[in-house]
Short mmCIF file of N, CA and C in Angstrom, two decimals:
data_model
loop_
_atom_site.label_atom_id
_atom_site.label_comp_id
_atom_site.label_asym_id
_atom_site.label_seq_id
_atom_site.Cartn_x
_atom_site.Cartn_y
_atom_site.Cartn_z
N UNK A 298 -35.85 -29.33 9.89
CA UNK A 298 -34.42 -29.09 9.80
C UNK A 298 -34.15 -28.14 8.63
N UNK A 299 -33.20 -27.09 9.06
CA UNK A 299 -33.08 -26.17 7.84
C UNK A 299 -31.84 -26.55 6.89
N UNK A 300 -31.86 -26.24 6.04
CA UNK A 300 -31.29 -27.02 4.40
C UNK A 300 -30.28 -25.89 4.33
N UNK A 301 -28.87 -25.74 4.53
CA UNK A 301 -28.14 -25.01 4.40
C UNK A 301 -27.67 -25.00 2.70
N UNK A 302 -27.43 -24.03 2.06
CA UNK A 302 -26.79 -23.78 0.85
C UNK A 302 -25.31 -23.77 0.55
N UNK A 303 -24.60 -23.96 -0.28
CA UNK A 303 -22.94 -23.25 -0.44
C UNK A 303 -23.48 -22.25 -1.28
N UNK A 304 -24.22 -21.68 -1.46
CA UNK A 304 -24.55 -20.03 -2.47
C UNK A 304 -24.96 -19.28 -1.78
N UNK A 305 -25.65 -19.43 -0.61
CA UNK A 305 -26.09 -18.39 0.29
C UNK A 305 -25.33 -17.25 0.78
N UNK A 306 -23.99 -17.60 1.03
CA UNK A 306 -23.06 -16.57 1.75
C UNK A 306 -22.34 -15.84 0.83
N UNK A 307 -22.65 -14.17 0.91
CA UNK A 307 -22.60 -13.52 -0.06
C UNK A 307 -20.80 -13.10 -0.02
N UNK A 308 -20.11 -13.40 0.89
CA UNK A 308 -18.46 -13.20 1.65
C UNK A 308 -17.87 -13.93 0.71
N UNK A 309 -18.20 -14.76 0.09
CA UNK A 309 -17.75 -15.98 -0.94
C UNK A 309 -17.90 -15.70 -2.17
N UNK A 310 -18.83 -14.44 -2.69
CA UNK A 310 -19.12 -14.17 -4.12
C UNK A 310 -17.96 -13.41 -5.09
N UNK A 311 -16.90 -13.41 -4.71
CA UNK A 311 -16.15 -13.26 -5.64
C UNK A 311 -14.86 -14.25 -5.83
N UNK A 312 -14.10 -14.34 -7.37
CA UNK A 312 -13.92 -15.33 -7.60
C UNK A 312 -12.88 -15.49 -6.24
N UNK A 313 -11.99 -16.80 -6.44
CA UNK A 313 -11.07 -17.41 -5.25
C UNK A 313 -9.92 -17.07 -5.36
N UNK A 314 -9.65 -16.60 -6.52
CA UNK A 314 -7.86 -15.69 -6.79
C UNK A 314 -8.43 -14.35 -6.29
N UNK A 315 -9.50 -13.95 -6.01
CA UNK A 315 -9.47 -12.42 -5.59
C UNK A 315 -9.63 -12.69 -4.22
N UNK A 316 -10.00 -13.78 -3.50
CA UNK A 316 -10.14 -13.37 -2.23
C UNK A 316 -9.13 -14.01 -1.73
N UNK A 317 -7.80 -15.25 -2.22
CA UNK A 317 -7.03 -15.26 -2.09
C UNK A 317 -5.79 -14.77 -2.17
N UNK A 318 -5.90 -13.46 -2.98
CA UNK A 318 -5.10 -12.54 -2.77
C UNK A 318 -4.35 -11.77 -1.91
N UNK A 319 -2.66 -11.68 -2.02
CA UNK A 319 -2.21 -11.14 -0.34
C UNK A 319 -2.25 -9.88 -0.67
N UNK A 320 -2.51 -9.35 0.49
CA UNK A 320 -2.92 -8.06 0.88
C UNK A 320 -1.18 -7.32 1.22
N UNK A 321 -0.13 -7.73 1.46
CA UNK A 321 0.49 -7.13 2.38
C UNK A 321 1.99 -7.46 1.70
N UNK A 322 3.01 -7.29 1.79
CA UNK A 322 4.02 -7.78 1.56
C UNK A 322 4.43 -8.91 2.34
N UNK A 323 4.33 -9.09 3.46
CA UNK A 323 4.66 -9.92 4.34
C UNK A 323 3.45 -11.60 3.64
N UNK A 324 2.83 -11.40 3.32
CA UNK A 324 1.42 -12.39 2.82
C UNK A 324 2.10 -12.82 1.14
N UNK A 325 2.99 -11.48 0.39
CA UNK A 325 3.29 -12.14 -1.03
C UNK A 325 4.10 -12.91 -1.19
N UNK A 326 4.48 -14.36 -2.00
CA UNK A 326 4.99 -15.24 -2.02
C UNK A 326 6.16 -15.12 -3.29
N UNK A 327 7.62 -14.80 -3.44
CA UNK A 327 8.39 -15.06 -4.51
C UNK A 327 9.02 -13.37 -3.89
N UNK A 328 9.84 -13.55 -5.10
CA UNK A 328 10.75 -12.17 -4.92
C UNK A 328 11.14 -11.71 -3.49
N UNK A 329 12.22 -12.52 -2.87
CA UNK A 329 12.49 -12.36 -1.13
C UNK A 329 13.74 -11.84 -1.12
N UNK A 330 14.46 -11.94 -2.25
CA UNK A 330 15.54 -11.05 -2.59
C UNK A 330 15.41 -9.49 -2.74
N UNK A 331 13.91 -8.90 -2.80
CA UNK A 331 13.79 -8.01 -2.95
C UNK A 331 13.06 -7.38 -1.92
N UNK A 332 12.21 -8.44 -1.45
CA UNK A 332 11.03 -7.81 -0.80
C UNK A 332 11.12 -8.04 0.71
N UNK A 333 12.10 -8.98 1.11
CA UNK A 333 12.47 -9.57 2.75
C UNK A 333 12.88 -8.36 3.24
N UNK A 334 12.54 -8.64 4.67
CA UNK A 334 13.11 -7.53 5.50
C UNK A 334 14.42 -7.19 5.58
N UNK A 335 14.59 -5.44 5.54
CA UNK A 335 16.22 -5.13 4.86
C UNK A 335 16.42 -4.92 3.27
N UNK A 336 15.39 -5.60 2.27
CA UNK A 336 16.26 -5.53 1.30
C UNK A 336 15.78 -4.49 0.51
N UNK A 337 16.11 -4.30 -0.77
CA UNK A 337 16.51 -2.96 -1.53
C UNK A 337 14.94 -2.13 -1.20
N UNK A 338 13.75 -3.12 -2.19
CA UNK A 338 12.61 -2.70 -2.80
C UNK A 338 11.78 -2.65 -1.13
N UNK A 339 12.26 -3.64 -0.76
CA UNK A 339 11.39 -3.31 1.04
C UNK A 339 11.63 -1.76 1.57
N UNK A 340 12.73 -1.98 1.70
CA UNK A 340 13.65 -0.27 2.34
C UNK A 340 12.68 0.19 1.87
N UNK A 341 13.35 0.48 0.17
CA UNK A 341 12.10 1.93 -1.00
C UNK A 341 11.01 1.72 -0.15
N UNK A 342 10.10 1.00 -0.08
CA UNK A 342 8.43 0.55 0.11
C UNK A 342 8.61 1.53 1.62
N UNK A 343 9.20 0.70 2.48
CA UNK A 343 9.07 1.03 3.95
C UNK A 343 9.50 2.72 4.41
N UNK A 344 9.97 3.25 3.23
CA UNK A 344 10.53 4.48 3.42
C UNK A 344 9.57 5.27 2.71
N UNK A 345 8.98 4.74 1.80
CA UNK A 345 7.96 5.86 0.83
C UNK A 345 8.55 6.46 -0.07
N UNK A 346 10.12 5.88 -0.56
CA UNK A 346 10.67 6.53 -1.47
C UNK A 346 10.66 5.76 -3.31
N UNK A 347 9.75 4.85 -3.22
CA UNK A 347 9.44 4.18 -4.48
C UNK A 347 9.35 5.19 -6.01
N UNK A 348 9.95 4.73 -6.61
CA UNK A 348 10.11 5.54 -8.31
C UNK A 348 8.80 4.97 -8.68
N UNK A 349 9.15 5.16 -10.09
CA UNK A 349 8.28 4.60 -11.05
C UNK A 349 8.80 3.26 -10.99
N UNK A 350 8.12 2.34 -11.58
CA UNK A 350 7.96 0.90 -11.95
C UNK A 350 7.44 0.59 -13.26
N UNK A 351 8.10 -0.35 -13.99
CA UNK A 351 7.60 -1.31 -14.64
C UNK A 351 7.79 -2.57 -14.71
N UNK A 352 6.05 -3.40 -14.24
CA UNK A 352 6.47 -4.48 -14.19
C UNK A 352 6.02 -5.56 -15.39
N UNK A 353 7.20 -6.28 -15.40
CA UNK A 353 6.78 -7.08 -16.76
C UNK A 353 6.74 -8.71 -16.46
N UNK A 354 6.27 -9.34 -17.23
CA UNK A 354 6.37 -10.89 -17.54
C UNK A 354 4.86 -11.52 -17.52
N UNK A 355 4.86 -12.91 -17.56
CA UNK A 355 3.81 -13.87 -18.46
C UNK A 355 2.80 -13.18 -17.07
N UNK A 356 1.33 -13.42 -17.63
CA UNK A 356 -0.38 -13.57 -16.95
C UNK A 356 -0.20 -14.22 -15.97
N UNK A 357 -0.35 -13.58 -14.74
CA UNK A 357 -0.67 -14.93 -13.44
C UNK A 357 0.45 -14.82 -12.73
N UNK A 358 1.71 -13.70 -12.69
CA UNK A 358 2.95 -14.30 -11.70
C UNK A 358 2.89 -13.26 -10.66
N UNK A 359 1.65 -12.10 -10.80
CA UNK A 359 1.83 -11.46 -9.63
C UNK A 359 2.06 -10.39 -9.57
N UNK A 360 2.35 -9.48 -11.04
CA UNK A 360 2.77 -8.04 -11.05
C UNK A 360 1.47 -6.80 -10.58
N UNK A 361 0.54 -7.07 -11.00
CA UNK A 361 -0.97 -6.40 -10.48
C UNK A 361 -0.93 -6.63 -8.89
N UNK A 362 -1.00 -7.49 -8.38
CA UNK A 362 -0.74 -7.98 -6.92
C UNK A 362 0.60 -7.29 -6.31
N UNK A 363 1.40 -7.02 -6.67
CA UNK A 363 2.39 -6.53 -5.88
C UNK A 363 2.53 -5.00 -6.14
N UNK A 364 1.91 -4.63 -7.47
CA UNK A 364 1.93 -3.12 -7.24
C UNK A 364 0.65 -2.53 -6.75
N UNK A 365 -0.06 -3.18 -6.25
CA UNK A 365 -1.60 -2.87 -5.87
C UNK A 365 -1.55 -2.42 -3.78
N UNK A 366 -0.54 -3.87 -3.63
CA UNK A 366 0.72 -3.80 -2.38
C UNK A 366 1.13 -2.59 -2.38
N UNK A 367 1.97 -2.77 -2.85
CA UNK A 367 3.00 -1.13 -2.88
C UNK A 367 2.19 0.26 -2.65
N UNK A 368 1.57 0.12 -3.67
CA UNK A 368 0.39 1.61 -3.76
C UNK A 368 -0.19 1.51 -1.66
N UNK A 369 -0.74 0.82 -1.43
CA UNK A 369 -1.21 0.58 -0.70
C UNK A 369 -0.23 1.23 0.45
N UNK A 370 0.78 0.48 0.70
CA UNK A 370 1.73 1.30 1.65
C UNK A 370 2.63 1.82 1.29
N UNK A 371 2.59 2.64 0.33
CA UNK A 371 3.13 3.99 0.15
C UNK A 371 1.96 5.17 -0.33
N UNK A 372 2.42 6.63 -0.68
CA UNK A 372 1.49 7.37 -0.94
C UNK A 372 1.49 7.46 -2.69
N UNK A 373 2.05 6.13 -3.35
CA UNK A 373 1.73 5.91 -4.78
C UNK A 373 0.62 6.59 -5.48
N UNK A 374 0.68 6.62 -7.07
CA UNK A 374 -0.21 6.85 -7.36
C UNK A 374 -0.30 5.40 -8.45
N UNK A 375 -1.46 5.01 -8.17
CA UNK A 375 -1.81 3.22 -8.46
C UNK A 375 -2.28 3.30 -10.31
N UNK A 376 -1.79 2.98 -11.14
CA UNK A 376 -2.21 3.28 -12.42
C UNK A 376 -2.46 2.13 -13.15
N UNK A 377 -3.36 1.27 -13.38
CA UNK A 377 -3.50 0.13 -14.25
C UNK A 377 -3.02 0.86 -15.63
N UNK A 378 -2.27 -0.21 -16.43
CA UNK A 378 -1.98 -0.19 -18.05
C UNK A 378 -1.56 -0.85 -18.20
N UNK A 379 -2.56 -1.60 -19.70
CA UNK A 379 -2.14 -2.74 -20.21
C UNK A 379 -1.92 -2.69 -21.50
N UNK A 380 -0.51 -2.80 -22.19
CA UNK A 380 -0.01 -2.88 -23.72
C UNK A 380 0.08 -3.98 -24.01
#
C-alpha cells in the first residue's frame, strides 16, 4: 500500500493567504459601496478610466489585493511602494 504525504503536492507550496487570494473583483470581500455592480470605482475599473490611487490603512485589510485586481483589469501600471 502506498503511503500518501500532505508535502508531496507541489500546488500547495505557497503560503494559504496567497493562494487564497481573490483574483477578481467579483471574488473581493468589503468595499461594495464602491466596487458592486454600477458603482463609482467599478464603472472607473470597467471602463479603464482609473487615476492614480492611494491606498491607505492597517496590514492585512486588502489594499495590495485590490490594486493588484485593478491593474489586472485595466491597462494600469501596477507599482508596489511602501512608506
Amino acid at each position: 500500500m502506498e503511503q500518501n504525504s500532505l508535502f508531496d503536492d507541489r500546488s500547495t507550496a505557497g503560503p494559504l493567504a496567497d493562494r487564497m487570494r481573490p483574483e477578481s473583483l467579483d471574488d473581493y470581500a468589503g468595499q461594495k459601496h464602491l466596487l458592486s455592480e454600477g458603482k463609482i470605482l467599478r464603472r472607473m475599473i470597467d471602463r479603464d478610466e482609473v487615476q492614480s490611487m492611494i491606498f491607505w490603512g492597517p496590514p492585512g485589510v486588502g489594499k495590495t489585493t485590490l490594486a493588484r485586481i485593478i491593474a489586472r483589469c485595466t491597462k494600469a501600471n501596477f507599482i508596489i511602494f511602501s512608506a
